[in-house]
Every structure is written in C-alpha cells, then in structure tokens.
XYZ file of C-alpha atoms in Angstrom:
592
model
C -3.006 -27.587 25.613
C -4.572 -30.938 24.623
C -7.621 -31.877 26.790
C -8.596 -28.152 27.269
C -11.474 -26.397 25.659
C -12.095 -22.760 25.070
C -14.566 -21.688 27.734
C -15.900 -18.816 25.456
C -16.469 -20.688 22.232
C -17.443 -17.551 20.368
C -13.766 -16.428 20.580
C -12.792 -19.224 18.580
C -15.002 -18.169 15.675
C -13.170 -16.673 12.743
C -15.252 -14.557 10.283
C -14.106 -14.640 6.665
C -15.243 -11.954 4.200
C -14.790 -12.085 0.429
C -15.165 -8.471 -0.826
C -15.393 -9.394 -4.477
C -18.137 -11.915 -4.014
C -19.815 -10.040 -1.280
C -20.084 -13.199 0.603
C -18.952 -14.239 4.146
C -18.593 -17.394 6.149
C -17.713 -18.474 9.714
C -15.298 -21.211 10.733
C -14.633 -22.493 14.292
C -11.043 -22.460 15.090
C -10.736 -22.945 18.808
C -7.430 -24.772 18.451
C -5.696 -21.470 17.156
C -6.805 -19.456 20.254
C -6.038 -22.409 22.708
C -2.666 -22.645 21.243
C -1.675 -19.108 20.411
C -3.935 -17.097 22.798
C -5.182 -14.790 19.923
C -3.734 -11.541 18.642
C -0.542 -11.886 16.794
C -0.175 -15.470 17.485
C -3.487 -16.364 15.804
C -3.163 -13.585 12.988
C 0.183 -15.114 12.036
C -1.264 -18.429 11.373
C -4.335 -17.023 9.561
C -2.121 -14.976 7.372
C 0.185 -17.992 6.629
C -2.910 -19.804 5.520
C -4.559 -17.132 3.444
C -1.679 -14.842 1.964
C 0.209 -16.001 -1.255
C 3.949 -14.888 -0.800
C 3.609 -13.433 -4.425
C 0.637 -11.043 -3.476
C 1.093 -7.535 -4.365
C 0.261 -5.467 -1.330
C -2.178 -3.358 -3.180
C -3.853 -6.195 -5.227
C -7.072 -8.059 -4.400
C -4.721 -10.921 -3.446
C -3.584 -9.113 -0.205
C -5.332 -10.390 2.899
C -6.113 -8.402 6.179
C -6.539 -10.132 9.512
C -7.879 -8.477 12.457
C -7.570 -10.381 15.827
C -8.152 -10.104 19.470
C -7.060 -12.202 22.373
C -8.431 -14.418 25.227
C -8.015 -11.529 27.735
C -9.978 -8.997 25.490
C -13.043 -7.680 27.493
C -11.947 -9.624 30.466
C -9.158 -7.923 32.103
C -8.186 -4.184 32.263
C -6.014 -2.848 29.527
C -6.435 -5.845 27.245
C -7.758 -3.142 24.933
C -5.926 -3.500 21.612
C -6.679 -5.334 18.361
C -4.018 -6.620 15.931
C -4.123 -6.006 12.157
C -1.754 -8.126 10.051
C -1.324 -7.757 6.202
C 1.331 -7.262 3.616
C 2.534 -3.749 3.997
C 2.565 -1.598 0.722
C 5.286 0.532 2.432
C 7.840 -2.128 3.061
C 6.648 -4.868 0.809
C 6.907 -7.344 3.742
C 4.978 -8.286 6.823
C 2.608 -5.477 8.126
C 1.617 -5.527 11.697
C -0.361 -2.620 13.374
C -2.018 -2.420 16.837
C -4.866 -0.112 17.825
C -7.105 0.593 20.800
C -10.483 2.334 20.944
C -13.603 0.356 21.007
C -12.745 -2.154 18.371
C -11.332 -5.080 20.460
C -14.250 -5.264 22.719
C -16.743 -4.704 19.852
C -15.373 -7.576 17.984
C -15.626 -9.772 21.019
C -19.298 -8.752 21.846
C -20.002 -9.388 18.047
C -18.870 -13.014 18.710
C -15.659 -13.192 16.601
C -11.955 -13.662 17.739
C -10.744 -12.724 14.323
C -11.800 -11.423 10.946
C -10.158 -12.253 7.664
C -10.758 -9.780 4.774
C -10.016 -11.046 1.237
C -10.636 -9.878 -2.369
C -11.524 -6.447 -3.547
C -14.828 -4.722 -4.266
C -15.331 -3.121 -7.750
C -17.174 0.039 -6.116
C -16.586 1.724 -2.718
C -18.380 -0.242 0.058
C -18.204 -0.559 4.022
C -18.942 -3.521 6.015
C -21.696 -3.416 8.834
C -21.115 -6.497 11.215
C -23.766 -6.849 13.846
C -25.406 -9.910 15.696
C -23.312 -12.278 13.558
C -24.565 -10.696 10.245
C -22.299 -9.149 7.662
C -23.923 -6.459 5.399
C -22.126 -4.967 2.419
C -23.234 -1.373 2.105
C -22.618 1.109 -0.691
C -20.086 3.744 0.339
C -20.027 5.596 -3.003
C -21.273 8.821 -1.405
C -18.562 8.617 1.333
C -15.632 7.961 -1.148
C -13.812 11.338 -1.736
C -15.131 13.187 1.268
C -12.372 15.430 2.425
C -12.449 14.542 6.238
C -12.188 11.225 7.834
C -13.836 12.883 10.755
C -16.892 13.499 8.731
C -17.087 9.775 7.656
C -17.080 8.871 11.363
C -20.032 11.281 11.934
C -22.049 9.972 9.080
C -21.603 6.312 10.111
C -22.583 7.192 13.627
C -25.915 8.306 12.372
C -26.474 5.325 10.053
C -25.366 2.414 12.129
C -26.779 0.553 15.125
C -25.410 -0.099 18.579
C -24.432 3.356 19.530
C -21.818 3.268 22.337
C -21.069 -0.419 21.920
C -19.722 -0.533 18.408
C -16.629 0.414 16.547
C -16.184 2.399 13.658
C -13.057 1.973 11.639
C -12.470 3.928 8.407
C -9.936 5.380 5.972
C -9.474 8.948 4.802
C -8.473 10.249 1.478
C -4.983 9.022 1.896
C -6.263 5.539 1.990
C -8.360 6.195 -1.072
C -5.417 7.520 -2.961
C -3.278 4.547 -1.694
C -0.548 6.602 -0.010
C 1.590 3.611 1.342
C 1.583 5.023 4.881
C -2.191 5.771 5.028
C -3.771 4.857 8.411
C -7.173 3.467 9.502
C -8.860 5.692 12.016
C -10.835 4.022 14.894
C -13.607 6.000 16.593
C -11.833 9.276 17.047
C -8.231 9.667 18.073
C -7.155 6.077 17.826
C -5.240 4.582 14.653
C -3.929 1.580 12.918
C -1.094 3.969 12.052
C 1.789 2.113 10.920
C 2.849 0.324 7.771
C -0.087 1.396 5.445
C -3.176 -0.644 6.306
C -5.277 2.415 4.997
C -3.759 1.940 1.525
C -4.583 -1.697 1.584
C -8.264 -0.961 2.424
C -8.206 1.674 -0.210
C -6.918 -0.882 -2.870
C -9.752 -3.069 -1.901
C -12.303 -0.059 -2.138
C -13.225 -0.757 1.601
C -13.985 2.539 3.126
C -15.061 1.363 6.569
C -15.823 -1.478 8.991
C -18.528 -1.045 11.589
C -18.735 -3.923 14.162
C -20.774 -4.196 17.312
C -22.814 -6.736 19.520
C -23.850 -7.486 22.983
C -23.321 -10.645 24.799
C -21.942 -12.052 28.091
C -18.382 -13.633 28.265
C -18.175 -16.690 30.197
C -15.246 -17.667 32.585
C -14.392 -21.031 33.964
C -13.930 -19.957 37.679
C -15.933 -16.684 38.562
C -14.570 -16.356 42.182
C -11.090 -16.655 41.184
C -11.566 -14.349 38.249
C -13.143 -11.585 40.391
C -10.359 -11.739 43.005
C -7.531 -11.647 40.348
C -9.263 -9.029 38.367
C -9.217 -6.792 41.440
C -5.728 -7.407 42.019
C -4.750 -6.413 38.532
C -7.142 -3.384 38.506
C -5.446 -2.063 41.741
C -2.035 -2.479 40.476
C -2.681 -0.787 37.224
C -4.596 2.238 38.751
C -2.214 2.726 41.655
C 1.097 2.525 39.447
C 3.029 5.651 39.133
C 3.907 4.836 35.700
C 0.215 4.647 34.638
C -0.569 7.804 36.749
C 1.922 9.794 34.499
C 0.169 8.628 31.335
C -3.010 9.557 32.755
C -1.738 13.001 33.812
C 0.239 14.025 30.882
C -0.131 11.120 28.334
C 2.829 9.886 26.301
C 3.960 13.534 25.757
C 5.299 13.199 29.116
C 8.230 11.774 27.266
C 9.267 15.046 25.478
C 11.222 16.774 28.145
C 13.179 13.796 29.536
C 14.268 12.820 26.065
C 15.352 16.269 25.209
C 17.395 16.516 28.415
C 19.352 13.460 27.653
C 19.874 14.461 24.074
C 17.573 11.646 22.660
C 14.879 13.854 20.882
C 15.302 13.608 16.996
C 15.151 17.279 15.752
C 15.197 18.661 12.129
C 15.632 15.295 10.412
C 18.029 14.130 13.233
C 20.544 16.911 12.483
C 20.325 17.576 16.239
C 19.522 15.392 19.235
C 17.694 18.150 21.135
C 15.142 20.891 20.392
C 15.140 24.409 21.536
C 11.259 24.473 21.396
C 10.864 21.374 23.547
C 9.319 23.304 26.476
C 6.646 24.697 24.061
C 5.526 21.321 22.919
C 6.049 19.374 26.147
C 3.383 17.367 27.714
C 3.408 19.767 30.544
C 2.740 22.635 28.109
C -0.104 20.962 26.343
C -1.710 19.962 29.672
C -1.353 23.666 30.896
C -2.677 25.510 27.934
C -4.544 23.190 25.308
C -5.798 20.108 27.257
C -9.581 19.742 26.987
C -10.168 16.315 28.247
C -8.825 12.704 28.680
C -10.493 9.698 27.235
C -9.818 5.880 27.499
C -9.971 2.890 25.274
C -12.850 0.430 26.065
C -11.899 -1.577 29.275
C -8.909 0.747 30.242
C -8.990 2.500 33.397
C -5.985 4.592 32.742
C -7.393 7.172 30.296
C -4.157 8.084 28.467
C -5.626 9.633 25.444
C -5.159 13.370 25.600
C -7.350 15.646 23.517
C -6.572 19.380 22.891
C -8.948 22.059 21.930
C -8.432 24.812 19.275
C -10.869 27.853 19.197
C -11.108 29.698 15.927
C -12.887 32.847 15.603
C -15.338 33.451 12.862
C -13.848 35.951 10.259
C -16.596 38.551 10.481
C -18.338 37.622 13.756
C -16.712 38.882 16.951
C -17.041 36.697 19.946
C -18.206 33.656 17.873
C -15.848 30.781 17.616
C -15.620 27.215 16.073
C -14.220 24.556 18.529
C -12.270 21.566 17.301
C -10.788 18.758 19.359
C -7.431 17.184 18.408
C -5.820 14.110 19.871
C -2.195 14.413 20.611
C 0.541 11.726 21.636
C 4.353 11.803 21.925
C 5.000 10.396 18.456
C 2.945 12.912 16.387
C 4.657 15.612 18.695
C 8.084 14.304 17.656
C 7.332 13.675 13.908
C 5.407 16.677 13.168
C 6.979 18.931 15.844
C 10.684 18.543 16.658
C 11.569 16.648 13.366
C 10.264 19.591 11.517
C 11.422 22.372 13.997
C 7.926 23.337 15.002
C 7.548 24.901 18.473
C 4.182 26.807 17.788
C 2.083 24.598 19.818
C -1.244 25.559 17.977
C 0.414 25.321 14.547
C 1.592 21.808 15.583
C -1.989 20.928 16.494
C -3.270 22.151 13.174
C -0.708 20.054 11.412
C -1.584 16.963 13.425
C -5.325 17.577 12.762
C -4.690 17.745 8.925
C -2.675 14.527 9.047
C -5.782 12.962 10.980
C -8.303 14.454 8.523
C -6.724 12.887 5.441
C -5.856 9.694 7.314
C -2.113 9.504 7.155
C 0.410 7.914 9.615
C 1.928 10.870 11.616
C 5.290 9.325 11.976
C 5.875 8.435 8.440
C 4.512 11.739 7.254
C 6.577 13.815 9.534
C 9.784 11.978 8.547
C 8.775 12.289 4.787
C 8.374 15.991 5.412
C 11.719 16.165 7.287
C 13.589 14.445 4.402
C 12.008 16.609 1.833
C 13.002 19.772 3.787
C 16.710 18.696 3.939
C 16.799 17.454 0.413
C 15.212 20.751 -0.698
C 17.879 22.806 1.365
C 20.653 20.654 -0.065
C 19.499 21.518 -3.639
C 18.486 17.870 -4.352
C 14.923 18.988 -4.924
C 13.790 22.192 -6.484
C 10.711 24.114 -5.937
C 9.200 22.712 -9.335
C 9.354 19.498 -7.379
C 7.967 20.471 -3.867
C 5.733 23.318 -5.369
C 6.427 25.082 -2.099
C 9.491 26.217 -0.119
C 9.668 23.869 2.876
C 11.336 25.642 5.811
C 11.935 24.230 9.471
C 9.179 25.517 11.715
C 6.730 26.848 8.928
C 3.744 24.588 9.783
C 1.452 26.296 7.217
C 3.501 25.122 4.377
C 3.862 21.557 5.919
C -0.051 21.631 6.092
C -0.169 22.226 2.246
C 2.434 19.666 1.678
C 0.307 17.157 3.498
C -2.492 17.963 1.027
C 0.014 17.365 -1.851
C 1.018 13.994 -0.483
C -2.608 12.910 -0.777
C -3.555 14.615 -4.102
C -0.218 13.784 -5.623
C -0.251 16.694 -8.257
C 3.323 15.813 -9.753
C 5.834 13.006 -9.808
C 7.592 14.051 -6.829
C 4.539 13.820 -4.509
C 3.556 10.475 -6.242
C 6.992 9.068 -5.331
C 6.915 10.572 -1.979
C 3.579 8.955 -1.344
C 5.408 5.583 -1.650
C 7.706 6.478 1.299
C 11.018 8.126 2.193
C 13.105 5.077 0.964
C 11.566 5.224 -2.453
C 12.072 8.951 -2.659
C 15.668 8.823 -1.675
C 16.277 6.188 -4.253
C 14.947 8.441 -6.980
C 16.155 11.828 -5.886
C 19.386 10.984 -3.655
C 19.661 11.605 0.143
C 19.571 8.045 1.182
C 22.211 8.999 3.804
C 19.609 10.958 5.685
C 16.599 9.038 4.739
C 15.551 7.855 8.192
C 13.943 4.465 7.415
C 14.444 0.930 8.915
C 13.412 -1.929 6.649
C 11.543 0.614 4.661
C 9.645 1.973 7.656
C 10.086 5.511 8.882
C 11.879 6.163 12.192
C 10.045 6.432 15.556
C 10.889 9.252 17.885
C 13.938 7.934 19.845
C 17.658 8.586 19.433
C 18.593 7.166 22.725
C 21.560 5.162 21.620
C 22.497 1.942 19.899
C 19.656 0.038 21.360
C 16.926 2.154 19.763
C 18.329 1.988 16.223
C 19.280 -1.529 16.326
C 15.852 -2.438 17.726
C 14.243 -0.554 14.909
C 16.242 -2.388 12.412
C 15.874 -6.072 13.801
C 12.221 -5.741 15.191
C 9.967 -7.798 13.155
C 7.780 -4.799 12.204
C 10.614 -2.272 12.504
C 8.857 -0.528 15.327
C 10.100 0.831 18.580
C 7.475 -1.348 20.380
C 8.881 -4.490 19.105
C 11.705 -4.662 21.637
C 11.778 -1.306 23.292
C 15.512 -0.641 22.533
C 14.961 3.013 23.466
C 14.106 1.859 27.036
C 17.153 -0.372 27.092
C 19.369 2.543 26.295
C 17.921 4.695 29.088
C 18.411 1.927 31.471
C 22.228 1.972 30.877
C 22.736 5.795 30.973
C 25.464 6.314 33.538
C 26.292 2.561 33.571
C 28.552 0.306 31.432
C 26.813 -0.446 28.100
C 26.324 -4.122 27.258
C 28.405 -5.740 24.525
C 26.827 -5.825 20.858
C 26.088 -9.638 21.549
C 24.568 -8.884 25.008
C 22.485 -6.192 23.667
C 21.053 -8.459 20.859
C 20.235 -11.125 23.334
C 18.313 -8.556 25.543
C 16.399 -7.078 22.559
C 15.416 -10.542 21.274
C 14.504 -11.782 24.706
C 12.201 -8.840 25.089
C 10.524 -9.053 21.727
C 9.846 -12.696 22.451
C 8.070 -11.890 25.606
C 6.036 -9.155 23.693
C 4.561 -11.794 21.463
C 2.680 -13.207 24.418
C 1.475 -9.610 25.103
C 0.613 -9.129 21.519
C -1.256 -12.207 21.365
C -3.489 -11.465 24.470
C -3.712 -8.284 23.192
C -2.681 -6.267 26.180
C -1.578 -2.535 25.876
C 2.349 -2.363 26.325
C 1.933 0.434 28.847
C 0.764 -2.183 31.297
C 3.605 -4.528 30.538
C 5.082 -3.877 33.893
C 1.853 -5.421 35.399
C 1.373 -8.307 32.944
C 4.538 -10.122 33.974
C 4.740 -13.964 33.141
C 3.527 -14.763 36.845
C 0.544 -12.516 36.378
C -0.504 -13.720 32.863
C -0.196 -17.369 34.067
C -2.622 -16.455 37.018
C -4.898 -14.443 34.669
C -5.316 -17.174 32.350
C -6.444 -19.765 34.880
C -9.939 -18.520 35.688
C -10.329 -18.638 31.798
C -9.741 -22.333 31.624
C -6.136 -21.971 30.291
C -3.232 -23.434 32.306
C 0.112 -22.290 31.305
C 3.159 -22.088 33.623
C 5.773 -19.163 33.218
C 8.109 -21.393 31.457
C 5.391 -22.588 29.041
C 4.462 -19.056 28.243
C 8.081 -18.107 27.387
C 8.329 -21.149 25.190
C 5.187 -20.080 23.411
C 6.474 -16.576 22.974
C 9.481 -17.985 21.128
C 7.441 -20.152 19.111
C 5.219 -17.186 17.928
C 8.449 -15.097 17.273
C 9.876 -17.876 15.152
C 6.493 -18.291 13.340
C 6.460 -14.450 12.552
C 10.092 -14.569 11.432
C 9.388 -17.443 9.107
C 6.441 -15.602 7.560
C 8.569 -12.385 7.205
C 11.404 -14.408 5.416
C 8.747 -16.093 3.103
C 7.561 -12.705 2.158
C 10.991 -11.598 1.095
C 12.746 -10.339 4.380
C 16.530 -10.525 3.737
C 18.886 -10.315 6.708
C 21.754 -9.274 4.608
C 19.859 -5.995 3.319
C 19.677 -4.800 6.992
C 21.295 -1.319 6.921
C 20.940 1.674 9.076
C 20.926 5.181 7.656
C 24.251 6.967 7.858
C 22.799 10.168 9.747
C 22.631 7.701 12.984
C 26.273 7.696 13.167
C 26.715 11.516 12.609
C 24.402 12.989 15.325
C 25.545 12.344 19.107
C 23.253 10.044 21.213
C 23.128 10.095 24.919
C 26.230 7.892 24.611
C 28.018 9.975 22.222
C 28.538 9.113 18.465
C 27.223 5.525 17.783
C 30.057 3.473 16.435
C 29.564 1.727 13.149
C 31.722 -1.042 14.313
C 29.528 -1.764 17.404
C 26.474 -1.787 15.180
C 27.928 -4.067 12.658
C 29.063 -6.557 15.269
C 25.555 -6.439 16.714
C 23.891 -7.232 13.379
C 26.289 -9.961 12.681
C 25.266 -11.676 16.181
C 21.639 -11.015 15.218
C 21.921 -12.883 11.769
C 23.729 -15.761 13.497
C 21.037 -15.875 16.080
C 18.164 -15.895 13.636
C 19.903 -18.776 11.581
C 20.164 -20.749 14.861
C 16.468 -20.031 15.660
C 15.424 -21.173 12.251
C 17.289 -24.423 12.430
C 15.672 -25.605 15.767
C-alpha cells in the first residue's frame, strides 16, 4: 500500500474520548485504514494500542472502539459498524456488529473510528456533531424503564434529525448485566458479548453522532459504473429477495424441517409450533412494515404490530411496533417452547425495552427452566415457576434478571456459564467460550464453528451454512472441516473490515471487492486481499490470546452430543479430532 493515499482524508481521522477527564482529541491515522481497510482490521489495532491485558471489563480501564470501513457510505450494504472491547461476558475479546444509521452517520461526522476510554462519575451522554464532542448530563435519563423512551427523548433534544444515529443502553446496561446490548435507532443492536454493560460501567448512557459532507472518490465514472453493477446484483438476487420478503425468520421452517432448530434448551431438534412462529406466519398476521439500514436497498428489517385495547374503553387501542428476526424467534421462541406468536412478540419487546441480548437471554431462561425442572433450582431461587411456553412468566423473569432481587438472578446476570458453575447443569449449559449458543443445531460445522470462531458467533465462519451444504452428501473429515471453517473466517475478516453486511457476501466476492476498491484509489488484487484477511485473522487471534484465550480450554456442552442433528448424533471423537487439528493449525499460524 506504500505510495497510495487515502482519498477521503476524513476517514483516517480517529476520535479519542476520555470520559473521566471530559476531553477529546483527534489523531490522523490514514495508514491504519490504508493497510487494514477499516472495521475489524483497524479496531483490532486500536484496541491493541489502548487496552491493557489486565483491564477488568467493567472497570474504567476497558476501552471501546467503534469503526467503519472504506466502503461505508460509498457502496450499497456497506451498512455496518463494528464495536470491539473486552467482553464482560467471556472476559475475552468482544466484537459486535450493528446496522442502522450509525455507520453512515460516523462517516458524515468525519471520523473513521471512535475510541472511548475511562469512565464518568455521573451519567452522561455524548453528542458528536460537526467534529465537536459535547459531554451532556444524562442523570434524568438514568433509570428510565424503557430504552425506547430514551430514544424518543434524545430525538427531541439533538440536532440533525434523519441524519444522525442514536445509540443508547437500557436498564440492563445500567445494572451491568453481562449480556446487555446497545440499541441503535430502533430495531438494531450491538447485541452480543455485553457492550451495554461496558457502557453502563462507564456511566455512558448514549452516543449521538451525525454530520453532513460529501465523500470524495478517485475515479467518479468508474465508481458510478461499478456501483450500478453492485446495486443491480444485490437488488436482483433471489437471496436478497427472500430477506426482503420474509426477513431472517425465513429460516425457521427450513431449519425445523431438517431437524436443526434448537428447541427447549436443545432437548429437541424440531419444534411442533414452528409454523406459528415462522417468517411466513409473522408476515401473514403480524407484519406492519419493513425498514432498511442506511445505504441498504434490501430492507430486511421486519416490524410487527401489537394492538392492545384500553381496559375500560371499547374500540380504543394502543399500537406498538416490535422488530423481529430469526435469532430472537429461536432464542425466545423455540428454545422456550413458545408458539403463541403475540406472546413471543411481547417477550421480544420486553427484552428490547430493558436492553438485553435476545440470544443470551433466551438461552439463560432455557437453562434455568431445565435446571428448575431437574430440581437443581428451587422456587426460592427463581421466585417464579418457569414452564416451557409460559411467556408471561418469562417476561417477569427478564425483569428479575435486570433488577437482580436475589443471589440467583445476580449470578444469572453474569451468564449461563457462571450460573452453571454455581448451581450445576454445565452439561446442558449451551455456551461456547462463555457466549450463549446461536440458533443452529445443523451438525458438527455449526458447533465446532461456534467454538473456534474468534467471537464464538455463528457469523464468524458460518459453520451452520457449511453443514447444510453437505446434507445428502459425504461429510468432510474433521481436518477438512477445520480448513474450510478457517478459510471462511479469514475471508470474512475482509468483509468485517470494509464493513459489509454478511447477507451480501455472495455479491462481495474477492473479485468484486478488488474492483470496488479501485475507484476509491486503493489497489489490491484478489490474492492480496486474501493475504490481508489472513493477517487480520492472525492479529485478532494474537489479541485474543493476549487477553487470556486458551486453546486447551475449548470444550463443547455435552448436550450437543445427545440431541440428533440432521447428520444424526454428533460424535465426540469427530469433534475432538477437529479441535486437535484446529489447535495445531493455530500454533502453525502463530509461528509464521
């Protein structure tokens, strides 16, 4: 990359914010964006520079990096922002991606990355506009029950309506539940690994960012031509069409059909109520509208409506809107045995109101229900009688997770792994590296993928997709599976650095990415991109090890080997052989 310059110099600006001193400063770091393209690549480097390996995740020493990429605001579906931090849930590297308006708003504000350090003594929120950061009092917002109300208040207070992003935490973040989320605009989230708790520990209630400017490109005519090619391919893709029509809940029925839908804490691989909570049923009976992230033509975000009659006024109703996706439907639906569609929506709404990660919350409630039924927990612990399908009780349990009225809920607020160490039941505690399980029981690829993925997410290497590709065919050897998963994760480091939505990964192939970068003044061949992906993967791996990641501690929950997958019972021998090959591969990567 030597000899090139960043055409959009503003993208290379990194905003540093010290919450303790209420100060900020800007450093020009174009070399980071030229070398690593932005997003995960840049955030990894900034975190390496700023985060001490000894930092407690919920102390002022933890550091949060938000980063966008060179394609943000330039090409369609480059509509994500990356957050990296030390996770209070796993104690290790935290990485979460979110859409909404935040990525474009950050670029319009003139920053490629924001580094947040220290902690305030009193609740505050940050207002970032026109290159100026204001530290505003959030005492009146702290303790407000609904995160949705916080968004409404800030919409009235802050400038740049329609061109800004409002990111905020709910009460779960304030109470430092270790799987608290950060909500963006409405319906989008930094869901995973507890960024909300980190903000809560810093007394940071919200960040509002916005601006208005023009993004320069090096070659306008080539840019326009290639933009149109990408736009046409994205909007005419059948894959994108299904996400527009039904959203990610389109996956419910196919997964149920193959026996890959985790149900009742994975005691079953299919759910008798799948039809009722399918994407088709939501679209038929509950869908109100579809919305899109900024600069995305797909509009995969589906919003349901609930009408509730006033108790004493006939024909008068309150109307509320609730975003739904596959993962909340899995975690709060099939995992809890809930097939009442409206009850499920109300549970999703409560999780959103308090600001929790839907996946971790659902898995925590599912583990609690099984442990209660097995007699490991008593009603004096749970304060309620959890029962599969009883969404009303689960709503009250969500409130208890946030309010933490006794030792049990204080421990459950630290995650399922911690709770199972205290109360037992680790054999059915569905966590991977401390992170609760995503909604796929499709075969070895899914579970090994969760375990070895650098953020323990299904999105790291798409093992669930690999599994489905091999249904009806010969399944690869453990060694071949590891090679396939790592290769996929390596390429995804490029997409995560750009930062492109993974739904469009079939469009942003190496050849397309290489062509897309050229009008921006960045020349990278397909081979150079693949090498860069490996370098970013290796850098993340090193950072993860520096923060305490231990390969020998990788262990799947026993339940995975008890419930049939689409390939039958998953063999422990296959699993162990794959992990052994992974460990050898990591050692080899670190030695080069």
